Coordinates of C-alpha atoms and ligand atoms in Angstrom, one line a residue:
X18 CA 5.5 26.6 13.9
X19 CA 4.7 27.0 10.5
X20 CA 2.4 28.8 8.1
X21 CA -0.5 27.4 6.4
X22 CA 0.3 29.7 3.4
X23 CA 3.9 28.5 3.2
X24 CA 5.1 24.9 2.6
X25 CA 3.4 21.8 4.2
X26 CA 5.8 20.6 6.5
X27 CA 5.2 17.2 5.2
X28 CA 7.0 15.9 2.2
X29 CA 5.6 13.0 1.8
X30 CA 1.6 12.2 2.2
X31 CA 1.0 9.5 0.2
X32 CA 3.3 6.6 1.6
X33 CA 2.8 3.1 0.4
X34 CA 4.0 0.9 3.2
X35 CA 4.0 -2.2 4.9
X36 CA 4.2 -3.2 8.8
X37 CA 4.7 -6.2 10.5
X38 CA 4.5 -6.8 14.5
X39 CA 5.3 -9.8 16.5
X40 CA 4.8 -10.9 20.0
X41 CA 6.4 -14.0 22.0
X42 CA 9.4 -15.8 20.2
X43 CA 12.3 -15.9 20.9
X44 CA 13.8 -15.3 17.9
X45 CA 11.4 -12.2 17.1
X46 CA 13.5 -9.5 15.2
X47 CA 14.6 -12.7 12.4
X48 CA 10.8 -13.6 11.8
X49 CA 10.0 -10.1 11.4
X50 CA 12.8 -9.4 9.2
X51 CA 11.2 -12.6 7.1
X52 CA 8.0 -11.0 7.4
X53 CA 9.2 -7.5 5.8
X54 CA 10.9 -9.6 3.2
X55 CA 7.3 -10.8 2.0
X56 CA 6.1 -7.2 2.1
X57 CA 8.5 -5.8 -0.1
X58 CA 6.9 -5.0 -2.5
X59 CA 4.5 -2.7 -0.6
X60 CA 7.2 -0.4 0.1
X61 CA 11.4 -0.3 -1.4
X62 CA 12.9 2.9 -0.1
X63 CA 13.6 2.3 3.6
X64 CA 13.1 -0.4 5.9
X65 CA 13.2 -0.9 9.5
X66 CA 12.9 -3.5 12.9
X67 CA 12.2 -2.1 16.5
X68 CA 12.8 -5.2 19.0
X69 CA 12.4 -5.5 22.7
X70 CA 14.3 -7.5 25.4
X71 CA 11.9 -6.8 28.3
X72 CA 13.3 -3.6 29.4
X73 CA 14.6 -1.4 26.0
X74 CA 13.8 -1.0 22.3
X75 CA 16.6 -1.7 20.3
X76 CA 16.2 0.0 16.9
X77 CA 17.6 -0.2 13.2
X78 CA 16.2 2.0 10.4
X79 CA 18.1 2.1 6.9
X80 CA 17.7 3.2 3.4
X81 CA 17.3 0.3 1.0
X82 CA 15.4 -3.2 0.7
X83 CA 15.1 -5.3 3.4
X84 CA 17.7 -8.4 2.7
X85 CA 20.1 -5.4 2.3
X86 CA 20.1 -4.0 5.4
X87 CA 19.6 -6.7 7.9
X88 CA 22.7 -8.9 7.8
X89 CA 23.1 -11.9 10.7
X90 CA 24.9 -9.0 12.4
X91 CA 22.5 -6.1 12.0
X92 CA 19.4 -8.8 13.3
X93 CA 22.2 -9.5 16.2
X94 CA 21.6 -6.0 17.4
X95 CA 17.9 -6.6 17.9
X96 CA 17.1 -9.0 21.0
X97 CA 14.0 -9.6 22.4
X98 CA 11.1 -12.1 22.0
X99 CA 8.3 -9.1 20.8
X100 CA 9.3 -7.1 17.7
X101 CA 7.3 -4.4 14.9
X102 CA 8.9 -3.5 11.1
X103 CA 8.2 -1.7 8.4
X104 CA 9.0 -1.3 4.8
X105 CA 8.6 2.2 3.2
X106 CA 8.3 3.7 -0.4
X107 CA 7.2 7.7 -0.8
X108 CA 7.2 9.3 -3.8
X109 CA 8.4 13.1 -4.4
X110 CA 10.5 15.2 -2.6
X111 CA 14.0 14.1 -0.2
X112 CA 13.9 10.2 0.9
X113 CA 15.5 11.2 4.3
X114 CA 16.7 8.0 6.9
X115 CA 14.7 10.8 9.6
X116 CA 11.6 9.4 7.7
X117 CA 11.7 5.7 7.7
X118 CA 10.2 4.0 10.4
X119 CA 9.3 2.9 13.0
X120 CA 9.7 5.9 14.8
X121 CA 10.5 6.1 18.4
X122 CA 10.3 8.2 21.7
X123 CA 10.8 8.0 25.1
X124 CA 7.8 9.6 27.3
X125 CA 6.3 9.0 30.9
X126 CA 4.6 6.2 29.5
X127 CA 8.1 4.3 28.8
X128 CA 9.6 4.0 25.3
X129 CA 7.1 3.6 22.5
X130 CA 7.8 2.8 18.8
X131 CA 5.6 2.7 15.8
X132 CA 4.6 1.9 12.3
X133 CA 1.8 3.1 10.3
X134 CA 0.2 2.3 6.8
X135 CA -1.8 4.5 5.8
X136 CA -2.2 8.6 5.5
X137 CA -3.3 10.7 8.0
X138 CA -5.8 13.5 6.7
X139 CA -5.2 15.9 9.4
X140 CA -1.8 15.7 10.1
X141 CA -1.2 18.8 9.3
X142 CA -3.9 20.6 11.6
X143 CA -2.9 18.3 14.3
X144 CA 0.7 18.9 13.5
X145 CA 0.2 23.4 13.9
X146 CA -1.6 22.6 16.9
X147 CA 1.3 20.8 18.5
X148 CA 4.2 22.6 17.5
X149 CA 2.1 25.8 18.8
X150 CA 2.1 24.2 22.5
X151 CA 6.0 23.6 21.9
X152 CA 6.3 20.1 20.3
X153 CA 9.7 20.2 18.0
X154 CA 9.0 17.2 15.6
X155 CA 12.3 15.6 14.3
X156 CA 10.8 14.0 10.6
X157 CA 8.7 15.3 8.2
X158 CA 6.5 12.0 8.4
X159 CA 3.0 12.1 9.4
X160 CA 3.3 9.7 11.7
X161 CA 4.9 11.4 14.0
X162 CA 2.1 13.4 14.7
X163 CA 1.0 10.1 16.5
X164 CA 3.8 9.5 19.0
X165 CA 3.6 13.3 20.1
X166 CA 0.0 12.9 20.9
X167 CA 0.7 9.8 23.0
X168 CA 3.6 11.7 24.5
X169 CA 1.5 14.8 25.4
X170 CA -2.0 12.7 26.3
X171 CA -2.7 13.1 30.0
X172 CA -3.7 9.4 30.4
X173 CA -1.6 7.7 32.7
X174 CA -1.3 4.4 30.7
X175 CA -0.1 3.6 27.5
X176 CA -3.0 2.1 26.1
X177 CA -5.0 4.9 27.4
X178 CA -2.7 7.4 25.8
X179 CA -3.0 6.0 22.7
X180 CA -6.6 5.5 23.0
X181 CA -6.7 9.1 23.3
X182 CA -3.9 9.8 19.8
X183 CA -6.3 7.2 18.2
X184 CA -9.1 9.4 18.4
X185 CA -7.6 12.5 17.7
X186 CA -5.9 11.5 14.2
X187 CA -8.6 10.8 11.0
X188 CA -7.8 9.5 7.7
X189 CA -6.1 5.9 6.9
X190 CA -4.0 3.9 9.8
X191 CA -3.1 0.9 10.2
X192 CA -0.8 1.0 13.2
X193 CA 1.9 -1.2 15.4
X194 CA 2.7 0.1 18.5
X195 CA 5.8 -1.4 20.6
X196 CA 6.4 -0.8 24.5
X197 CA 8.8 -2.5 26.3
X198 CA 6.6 -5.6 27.2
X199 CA 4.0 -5.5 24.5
X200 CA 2.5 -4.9 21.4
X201 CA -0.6 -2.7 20.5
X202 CA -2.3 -2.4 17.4
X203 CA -4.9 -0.2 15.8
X204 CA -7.2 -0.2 12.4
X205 CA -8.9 3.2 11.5
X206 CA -12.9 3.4 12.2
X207 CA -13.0 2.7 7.8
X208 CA -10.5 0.4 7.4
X209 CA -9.0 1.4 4.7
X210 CA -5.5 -0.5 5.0
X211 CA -5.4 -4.2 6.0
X212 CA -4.1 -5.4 8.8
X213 CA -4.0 -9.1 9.2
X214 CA -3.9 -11.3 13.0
X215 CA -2.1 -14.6 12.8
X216 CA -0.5 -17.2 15.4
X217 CA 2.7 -18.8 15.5
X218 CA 2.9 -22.0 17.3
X219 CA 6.3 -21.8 19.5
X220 CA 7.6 -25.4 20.7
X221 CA 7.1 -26.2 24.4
X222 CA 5.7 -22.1 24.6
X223 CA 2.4 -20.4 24.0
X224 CA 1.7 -19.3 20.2
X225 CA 2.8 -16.3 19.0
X226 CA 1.0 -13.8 18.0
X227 CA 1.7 -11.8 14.5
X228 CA 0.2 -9.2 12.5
X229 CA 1.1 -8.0 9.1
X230 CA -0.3 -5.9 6.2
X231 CA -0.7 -9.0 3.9
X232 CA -1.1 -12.6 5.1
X233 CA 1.9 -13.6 2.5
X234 CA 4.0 -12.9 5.2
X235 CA 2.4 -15.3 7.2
X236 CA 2.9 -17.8 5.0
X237 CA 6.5 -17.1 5.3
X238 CA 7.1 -18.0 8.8
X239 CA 4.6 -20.3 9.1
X240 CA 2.0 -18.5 10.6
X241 CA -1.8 -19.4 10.7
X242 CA -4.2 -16.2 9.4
X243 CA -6.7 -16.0 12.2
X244 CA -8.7 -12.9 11.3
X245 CA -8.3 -9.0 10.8
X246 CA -8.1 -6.5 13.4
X247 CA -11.6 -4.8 12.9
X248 CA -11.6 -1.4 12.3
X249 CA -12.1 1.1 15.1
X250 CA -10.5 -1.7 17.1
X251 CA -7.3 -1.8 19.8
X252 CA -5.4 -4.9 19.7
X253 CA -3.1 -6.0 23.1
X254 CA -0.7 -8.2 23.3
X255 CA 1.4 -8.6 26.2
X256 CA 1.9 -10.6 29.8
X257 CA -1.1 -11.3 30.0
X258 CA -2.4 -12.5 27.0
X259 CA -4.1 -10.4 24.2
X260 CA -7.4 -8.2 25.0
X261 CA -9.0 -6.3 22.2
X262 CA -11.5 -3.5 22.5
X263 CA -12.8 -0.9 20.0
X264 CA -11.4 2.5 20.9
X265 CA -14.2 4.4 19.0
X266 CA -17.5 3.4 17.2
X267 CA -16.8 1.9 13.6
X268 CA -17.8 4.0 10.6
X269 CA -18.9 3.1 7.6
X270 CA -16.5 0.6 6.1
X271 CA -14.4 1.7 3.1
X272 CA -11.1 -1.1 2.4
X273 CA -9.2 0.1 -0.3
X274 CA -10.3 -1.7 -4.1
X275 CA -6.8 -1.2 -4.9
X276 CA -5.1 -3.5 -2.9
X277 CA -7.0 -6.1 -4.7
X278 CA -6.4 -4.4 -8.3
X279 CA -2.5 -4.0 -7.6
X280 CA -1.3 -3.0 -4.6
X281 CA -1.3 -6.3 -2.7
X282 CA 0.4 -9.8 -3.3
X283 CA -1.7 -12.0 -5.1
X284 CA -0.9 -14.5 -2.6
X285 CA -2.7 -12.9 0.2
X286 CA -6.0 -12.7 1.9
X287 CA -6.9 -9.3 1.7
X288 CA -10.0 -8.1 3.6
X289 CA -11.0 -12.0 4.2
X290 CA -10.7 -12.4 0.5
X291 CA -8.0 -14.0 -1.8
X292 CA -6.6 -11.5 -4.5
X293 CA -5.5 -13.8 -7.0
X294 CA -9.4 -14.7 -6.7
X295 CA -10.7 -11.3 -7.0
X296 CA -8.0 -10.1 -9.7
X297 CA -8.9 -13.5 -11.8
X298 CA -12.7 -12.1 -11.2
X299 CA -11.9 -8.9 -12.4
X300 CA -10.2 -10.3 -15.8
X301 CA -13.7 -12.8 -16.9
X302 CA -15.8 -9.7 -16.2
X303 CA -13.8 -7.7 -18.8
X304 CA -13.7 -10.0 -21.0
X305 CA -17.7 -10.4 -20.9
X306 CA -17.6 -7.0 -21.1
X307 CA -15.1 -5.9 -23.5
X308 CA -14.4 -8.9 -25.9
X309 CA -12.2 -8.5 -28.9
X310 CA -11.2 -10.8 -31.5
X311 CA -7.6 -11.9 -30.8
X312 CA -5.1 -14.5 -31.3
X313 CA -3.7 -14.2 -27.7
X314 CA -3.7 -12.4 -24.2
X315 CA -0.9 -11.3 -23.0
X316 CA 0.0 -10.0 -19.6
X317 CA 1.7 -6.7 -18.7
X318 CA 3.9 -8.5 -16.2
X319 CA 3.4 -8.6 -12.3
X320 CA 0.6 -6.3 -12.1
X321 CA -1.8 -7.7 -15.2
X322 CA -1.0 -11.8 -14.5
X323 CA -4.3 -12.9 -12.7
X324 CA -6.0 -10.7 -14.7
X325 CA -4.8 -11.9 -18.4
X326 CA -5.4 -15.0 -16.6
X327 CA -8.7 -14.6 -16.0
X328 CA -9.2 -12.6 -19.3
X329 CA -7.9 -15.7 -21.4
X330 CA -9.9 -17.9 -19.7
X331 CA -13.7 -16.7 -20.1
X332 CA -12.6 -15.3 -23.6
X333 CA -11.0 -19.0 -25.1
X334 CA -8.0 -16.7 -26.8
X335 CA -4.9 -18.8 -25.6
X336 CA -2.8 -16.8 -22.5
X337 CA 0.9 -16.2 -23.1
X338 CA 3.6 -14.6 -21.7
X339 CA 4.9 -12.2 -24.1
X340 CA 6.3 -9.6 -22.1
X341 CA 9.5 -11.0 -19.6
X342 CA 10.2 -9.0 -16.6
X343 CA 13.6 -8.5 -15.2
X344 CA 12.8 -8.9 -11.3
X345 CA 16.1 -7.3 -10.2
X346 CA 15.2 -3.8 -11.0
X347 CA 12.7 -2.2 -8.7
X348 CA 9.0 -0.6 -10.3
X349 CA 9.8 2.0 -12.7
X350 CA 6.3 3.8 -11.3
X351 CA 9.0 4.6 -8.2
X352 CA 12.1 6.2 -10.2
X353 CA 12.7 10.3 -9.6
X354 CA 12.9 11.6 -13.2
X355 CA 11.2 10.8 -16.4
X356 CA 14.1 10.1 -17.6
X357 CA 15.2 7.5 -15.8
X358 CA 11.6 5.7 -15.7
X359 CA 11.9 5.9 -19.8
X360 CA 15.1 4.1 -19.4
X361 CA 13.5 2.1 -16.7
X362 CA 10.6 0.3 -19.0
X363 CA 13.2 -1.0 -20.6
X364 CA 15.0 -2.9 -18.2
X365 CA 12.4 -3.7 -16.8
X366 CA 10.5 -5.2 -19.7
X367 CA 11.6 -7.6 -22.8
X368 CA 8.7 -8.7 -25.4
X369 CA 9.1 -12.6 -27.1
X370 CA 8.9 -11.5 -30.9
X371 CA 8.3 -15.4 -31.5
X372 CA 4.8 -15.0 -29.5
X373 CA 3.7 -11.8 -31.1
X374 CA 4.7 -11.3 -34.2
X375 CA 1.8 -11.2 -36.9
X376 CA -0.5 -12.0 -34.0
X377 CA -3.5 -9.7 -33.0
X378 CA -2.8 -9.0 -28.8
X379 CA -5.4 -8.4 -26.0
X380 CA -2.6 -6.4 -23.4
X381 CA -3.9 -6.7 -20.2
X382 CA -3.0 -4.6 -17.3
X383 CA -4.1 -3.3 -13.8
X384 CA -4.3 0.5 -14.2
X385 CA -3.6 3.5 -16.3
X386 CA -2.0 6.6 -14.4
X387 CA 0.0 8.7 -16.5
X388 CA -0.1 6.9 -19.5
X389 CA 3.4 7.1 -20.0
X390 CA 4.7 3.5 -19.4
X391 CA 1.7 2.2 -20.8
X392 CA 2.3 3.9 -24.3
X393 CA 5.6 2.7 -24.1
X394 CA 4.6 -1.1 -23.3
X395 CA 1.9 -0.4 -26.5
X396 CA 5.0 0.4 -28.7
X397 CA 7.4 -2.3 -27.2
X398 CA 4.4 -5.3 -28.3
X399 CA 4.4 -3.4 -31.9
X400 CA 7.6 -2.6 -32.5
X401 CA 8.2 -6.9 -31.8
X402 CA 5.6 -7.6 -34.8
X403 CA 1.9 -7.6 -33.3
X404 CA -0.3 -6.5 -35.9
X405 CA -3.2 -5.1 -33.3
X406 CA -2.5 -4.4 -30.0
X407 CA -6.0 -3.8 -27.5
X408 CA -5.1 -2.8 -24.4
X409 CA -7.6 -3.9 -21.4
X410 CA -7.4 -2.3 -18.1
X411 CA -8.5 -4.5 -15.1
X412 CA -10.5 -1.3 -13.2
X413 CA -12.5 1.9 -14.2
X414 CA -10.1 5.1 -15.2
X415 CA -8.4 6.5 -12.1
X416 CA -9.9 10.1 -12.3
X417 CA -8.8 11.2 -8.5
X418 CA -5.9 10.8 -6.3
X419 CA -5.6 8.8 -3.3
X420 CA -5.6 10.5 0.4
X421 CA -5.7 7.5 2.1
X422 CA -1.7 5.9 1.9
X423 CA -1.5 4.8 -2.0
X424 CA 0.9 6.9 -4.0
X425 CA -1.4 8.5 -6.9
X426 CA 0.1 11.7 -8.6
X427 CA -2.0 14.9 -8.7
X428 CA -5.3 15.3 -10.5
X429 CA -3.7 17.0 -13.2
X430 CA -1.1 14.4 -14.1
X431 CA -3.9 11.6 -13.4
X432 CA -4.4 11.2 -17.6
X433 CA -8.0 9.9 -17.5
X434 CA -9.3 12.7 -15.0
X435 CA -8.3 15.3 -17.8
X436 CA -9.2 13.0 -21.5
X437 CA -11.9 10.5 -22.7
X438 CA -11.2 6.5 -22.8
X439 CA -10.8 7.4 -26.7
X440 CA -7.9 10.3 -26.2
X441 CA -6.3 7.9 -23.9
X442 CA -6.4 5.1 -26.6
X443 CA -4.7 7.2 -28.8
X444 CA -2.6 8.5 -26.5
X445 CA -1.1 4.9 -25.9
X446 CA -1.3 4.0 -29.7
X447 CA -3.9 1.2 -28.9
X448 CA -6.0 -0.2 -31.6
X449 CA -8.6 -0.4 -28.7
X450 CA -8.5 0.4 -24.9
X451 CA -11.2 -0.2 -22.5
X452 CA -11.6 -0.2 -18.8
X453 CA -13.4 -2.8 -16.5
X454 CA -16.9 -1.1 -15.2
X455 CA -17.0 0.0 -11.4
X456 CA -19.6 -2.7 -11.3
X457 CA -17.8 -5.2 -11.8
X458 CA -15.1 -4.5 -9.9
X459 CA -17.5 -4.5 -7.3
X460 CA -18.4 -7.7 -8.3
X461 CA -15.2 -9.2 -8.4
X462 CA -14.1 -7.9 -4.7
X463 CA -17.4 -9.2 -3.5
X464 CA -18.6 -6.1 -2.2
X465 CA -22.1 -7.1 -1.5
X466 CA -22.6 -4.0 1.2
X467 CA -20.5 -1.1 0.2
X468 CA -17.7 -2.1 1.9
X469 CA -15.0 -0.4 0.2
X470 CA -13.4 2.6 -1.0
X471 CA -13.5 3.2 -4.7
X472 CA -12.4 6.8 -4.5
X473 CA -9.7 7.2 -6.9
X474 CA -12.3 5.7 -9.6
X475 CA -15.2 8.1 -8.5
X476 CA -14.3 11.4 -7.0
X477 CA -16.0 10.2 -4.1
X478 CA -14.5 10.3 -0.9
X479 CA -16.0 7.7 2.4
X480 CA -14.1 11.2 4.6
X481 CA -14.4 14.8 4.8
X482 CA -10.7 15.0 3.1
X483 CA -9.6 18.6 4.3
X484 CA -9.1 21.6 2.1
X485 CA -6.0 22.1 2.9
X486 CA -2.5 22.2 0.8
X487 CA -2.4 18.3 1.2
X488 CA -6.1 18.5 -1.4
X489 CA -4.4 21.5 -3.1
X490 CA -1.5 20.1 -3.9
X491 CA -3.1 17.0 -5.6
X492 CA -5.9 18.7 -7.4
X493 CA -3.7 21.1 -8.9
X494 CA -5.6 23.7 -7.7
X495 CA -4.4 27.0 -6.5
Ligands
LIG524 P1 1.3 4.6 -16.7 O1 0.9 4.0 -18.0 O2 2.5 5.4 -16.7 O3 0.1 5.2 -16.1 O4 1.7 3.4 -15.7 C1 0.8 2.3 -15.6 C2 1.5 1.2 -14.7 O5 1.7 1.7 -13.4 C3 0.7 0.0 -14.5 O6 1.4 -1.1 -15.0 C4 0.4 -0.1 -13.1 O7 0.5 -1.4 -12.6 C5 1.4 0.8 -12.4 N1 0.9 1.4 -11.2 C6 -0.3 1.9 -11.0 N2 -0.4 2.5 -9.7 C7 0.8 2.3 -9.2 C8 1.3 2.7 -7.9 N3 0.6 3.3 -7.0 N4 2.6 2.4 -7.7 C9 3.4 1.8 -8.6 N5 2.9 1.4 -9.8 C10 1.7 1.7 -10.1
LIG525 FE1 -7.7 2.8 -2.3 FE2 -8.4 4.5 -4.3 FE3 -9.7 4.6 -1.9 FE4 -7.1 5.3 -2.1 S1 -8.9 6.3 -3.1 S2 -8.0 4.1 -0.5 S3 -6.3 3.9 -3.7 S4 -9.7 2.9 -3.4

């Protein structure tokens, strides 16, 4: 047990992750290891593949990317025609193997293992609760919280036991369940993660059935996108074909805005909607709304592309790429010390002088969190000979952290929930800086009926967020 007072028992809340789930092919645990491989990016610390033969999950779980750690020889250790993965990134605090996922236990309702994007909001609540009635958890991930209340559940079934988990946990979840012969999956009643249903046809067999976070790893393996999983709704996949039901009455919807501002692929369909669209979108609006005179638009590479695209083309200033990324380092947003993520801007970043010198730059990016690397990316475009840089962020300031699964730092490091839009230009040495309106972003995710979540840009929250250390330790407040 522990104390409220003391330590949350959770080090990490805030995970940015990725799951995959597969059912019917024979050759399961490679195609999800190709699916992970697309959804990377969503999450580089650990990565791992639970498969089924019919009668027992076979598990891997290792730190490091995905092409790393499954080798012909690890896959070899995963049999089975049905198969769930997940990639994993979390911020501060120990990045412990006991963490990555999917998790597994054995219970009367046979072996279970799982994989969860998103945060849970009352983990800890749920997690004093159970270790009072004798649960001993083995990782400090919220997740695990699940598979102890589908161990515990009195339902006699799986599905029934995790009906009754389901409606237990609040907060963000997008969740793949694996039993010996089958495949469940679950969306939170908001839907604040994706979670995306495709089929894979299988020569001389039925289709398979897939689901991912992103529909990039569809594309992949050669997977059709069919459709979400709704939210509130219980996917099943198994025998005797797939059956979906919704385990509780949806809320009122709130998908994440940022997936289409950074977080996902620009290559997927998010919510029923393509990103590269959406972030294109969000660069005309700012430049109808924040124009500058310029001689070009440059992109801060991956996460301002689509956007400087979008910029360049409603503005007439010709687009080019003055900033080259080195792809083989990972985000510097990720790296432990300020030290290292100095370093890391770096490697990670190399201006063309030829492209920039003399000229007057529009610098687009996604967001502004610290500040930090983008003062340093402000400097880099200088220091290679642009006589005005304007920086031009594609979505309103980020004023409050994330509680539902993206990795924001506490209020107090958030730089725009503590200054102005004209401390932060001069905190990143801009000649301007301005911010795309929550309108437009609105606009450019086509969020016709409040749909989604725009929390981290307002304050305000679609859930009750607990007070709790989880809110305390993000605010910064006592
Ligand atoms: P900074 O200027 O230090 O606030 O860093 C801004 C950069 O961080 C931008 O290029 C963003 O694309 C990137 N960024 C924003 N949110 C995240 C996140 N959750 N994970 C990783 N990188 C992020
Ligand atoms: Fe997404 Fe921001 Fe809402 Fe978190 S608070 S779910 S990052 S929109």
């Amino acid at each position: 047990m522990f104390d409220l007072e003391e330590e949350s028992p959770f080090d990490k809340l805030h995970e940015e992750c990725g799951v995959f789930a597969l059912y019917g092919h024979p050759e399961a645990s490679n195609l999800v290891y190709l699916g992970l491989y697309a959804l990377q990016h969503r999450g580089q610390e650990s990565a791992g593949i639970a498969s089924s033969d019919g009668r027992k999950i076979h598990s891997v779980r290792k730190m490091g990317h995905v092409a790393e750690i499954f080798t012909p020889g690890v896959l070899n250790e995963l049999p089975g025609s049905l198969g769930i993965g997940h990639t994993r990134y979390s911020t501060a605090g120990d990045t412990v193997l006991r963490n990555a996922q999917p998790l597994s236990v054995a219970c009367s309702k046979g072996q279970v293992a799982v994989a969860h994007n998103g945060n849970l909001t009352n983990a800890i609540e749920l997690r004093r609760d159970l270790e009072q009635d004798g649960s001993i958890f083995q990782s400090t991930s919220d997740t695990e919280v699940v598979l102890h209340l589908v161990a515990r559940s009195r339902e006699r079934t799986l599905s029934g036991a995790l009906r009754d988990a389901l409606l237990q946990i609040e907060g963000a979840f997008s969740l793949v369940f694996l039993a010996e012969d089958r495949i469940i999956v679950a969306r939170d009643p908001h839907g604040f993660r994706p979670l995306a249903i495709g089929r894979l046809e299988v020569p001389g067999e039925r289709p398979a059935t897939v689901f991912a976070s992103e529909t990039c790893a569809f594309d992949l393996i050669g997977a059709t996108y069919i459709g979400d999983v709704e939210p509130a709704e219980m996917v099943i996949v198994g025998p005797e074909g797939m059956t979906r039901e919704y385990y509780t009455t949806p809320g009122p919807r709130a998908h994440c805005s940022f997936e289409h501002v950074y977080f996902s692929r620009p290559d997927s369909v998010v919510f029923g909607k393509s990103v590269a669209e959406s972030r294109e979108r969000m660069g005309r609006l700012l430049a109808r709304e924040h124009p500058v005179e310029a001689d070009v638009v440059v992109p801060v590479p991956d996460s301002g592309v689509a956007a400087a695209i979008g910029y360049a083309a409603e503005s007439g200033i010709p687009y080019r790429q003055a900033l080259i990324r080195n792809h083989y380092v990972g985000r510097t947003f990720i790296e432990p010390s300020q030290a290292i993520r100095d370093f890391g801007v770096k490697l990670k970043l190399n201006p063309v002088r030829h492209l920039l010198e003399g000229r007057r730059v529009v610098l687009v990016d996604d967001s502004i969190v610290r500040g930090t690397t983008s003062r340093k990316i402000v400097r880099m475009v200088r220091s290679a000979g642009a006589r005005e840089v304007h920086l031009r962020i594609s979505c309103p300031p980020t004023i409050s952290p994330c509680y539902y699964g993206v990795d924001t730092p506490s209020q107090g490091e958030l730089i725009a929930a503590n200054h102005g839009i004209k401390d932060i230009e001069a905190y990143v040495e801009a000649d301007s800086l301005a911010y795309l309106s929550l309108e437009s972003l609105r606009d450019s995710v086509s969020d016709m009926d409040d749909r989604f979540c725009y929390a981290c840009y307002t304050g305000h929250y679609p859930t009750l967020v607990q007070i709790n250390e989880i809110v305390m330790a993000k605010t910064g407040c006592c």
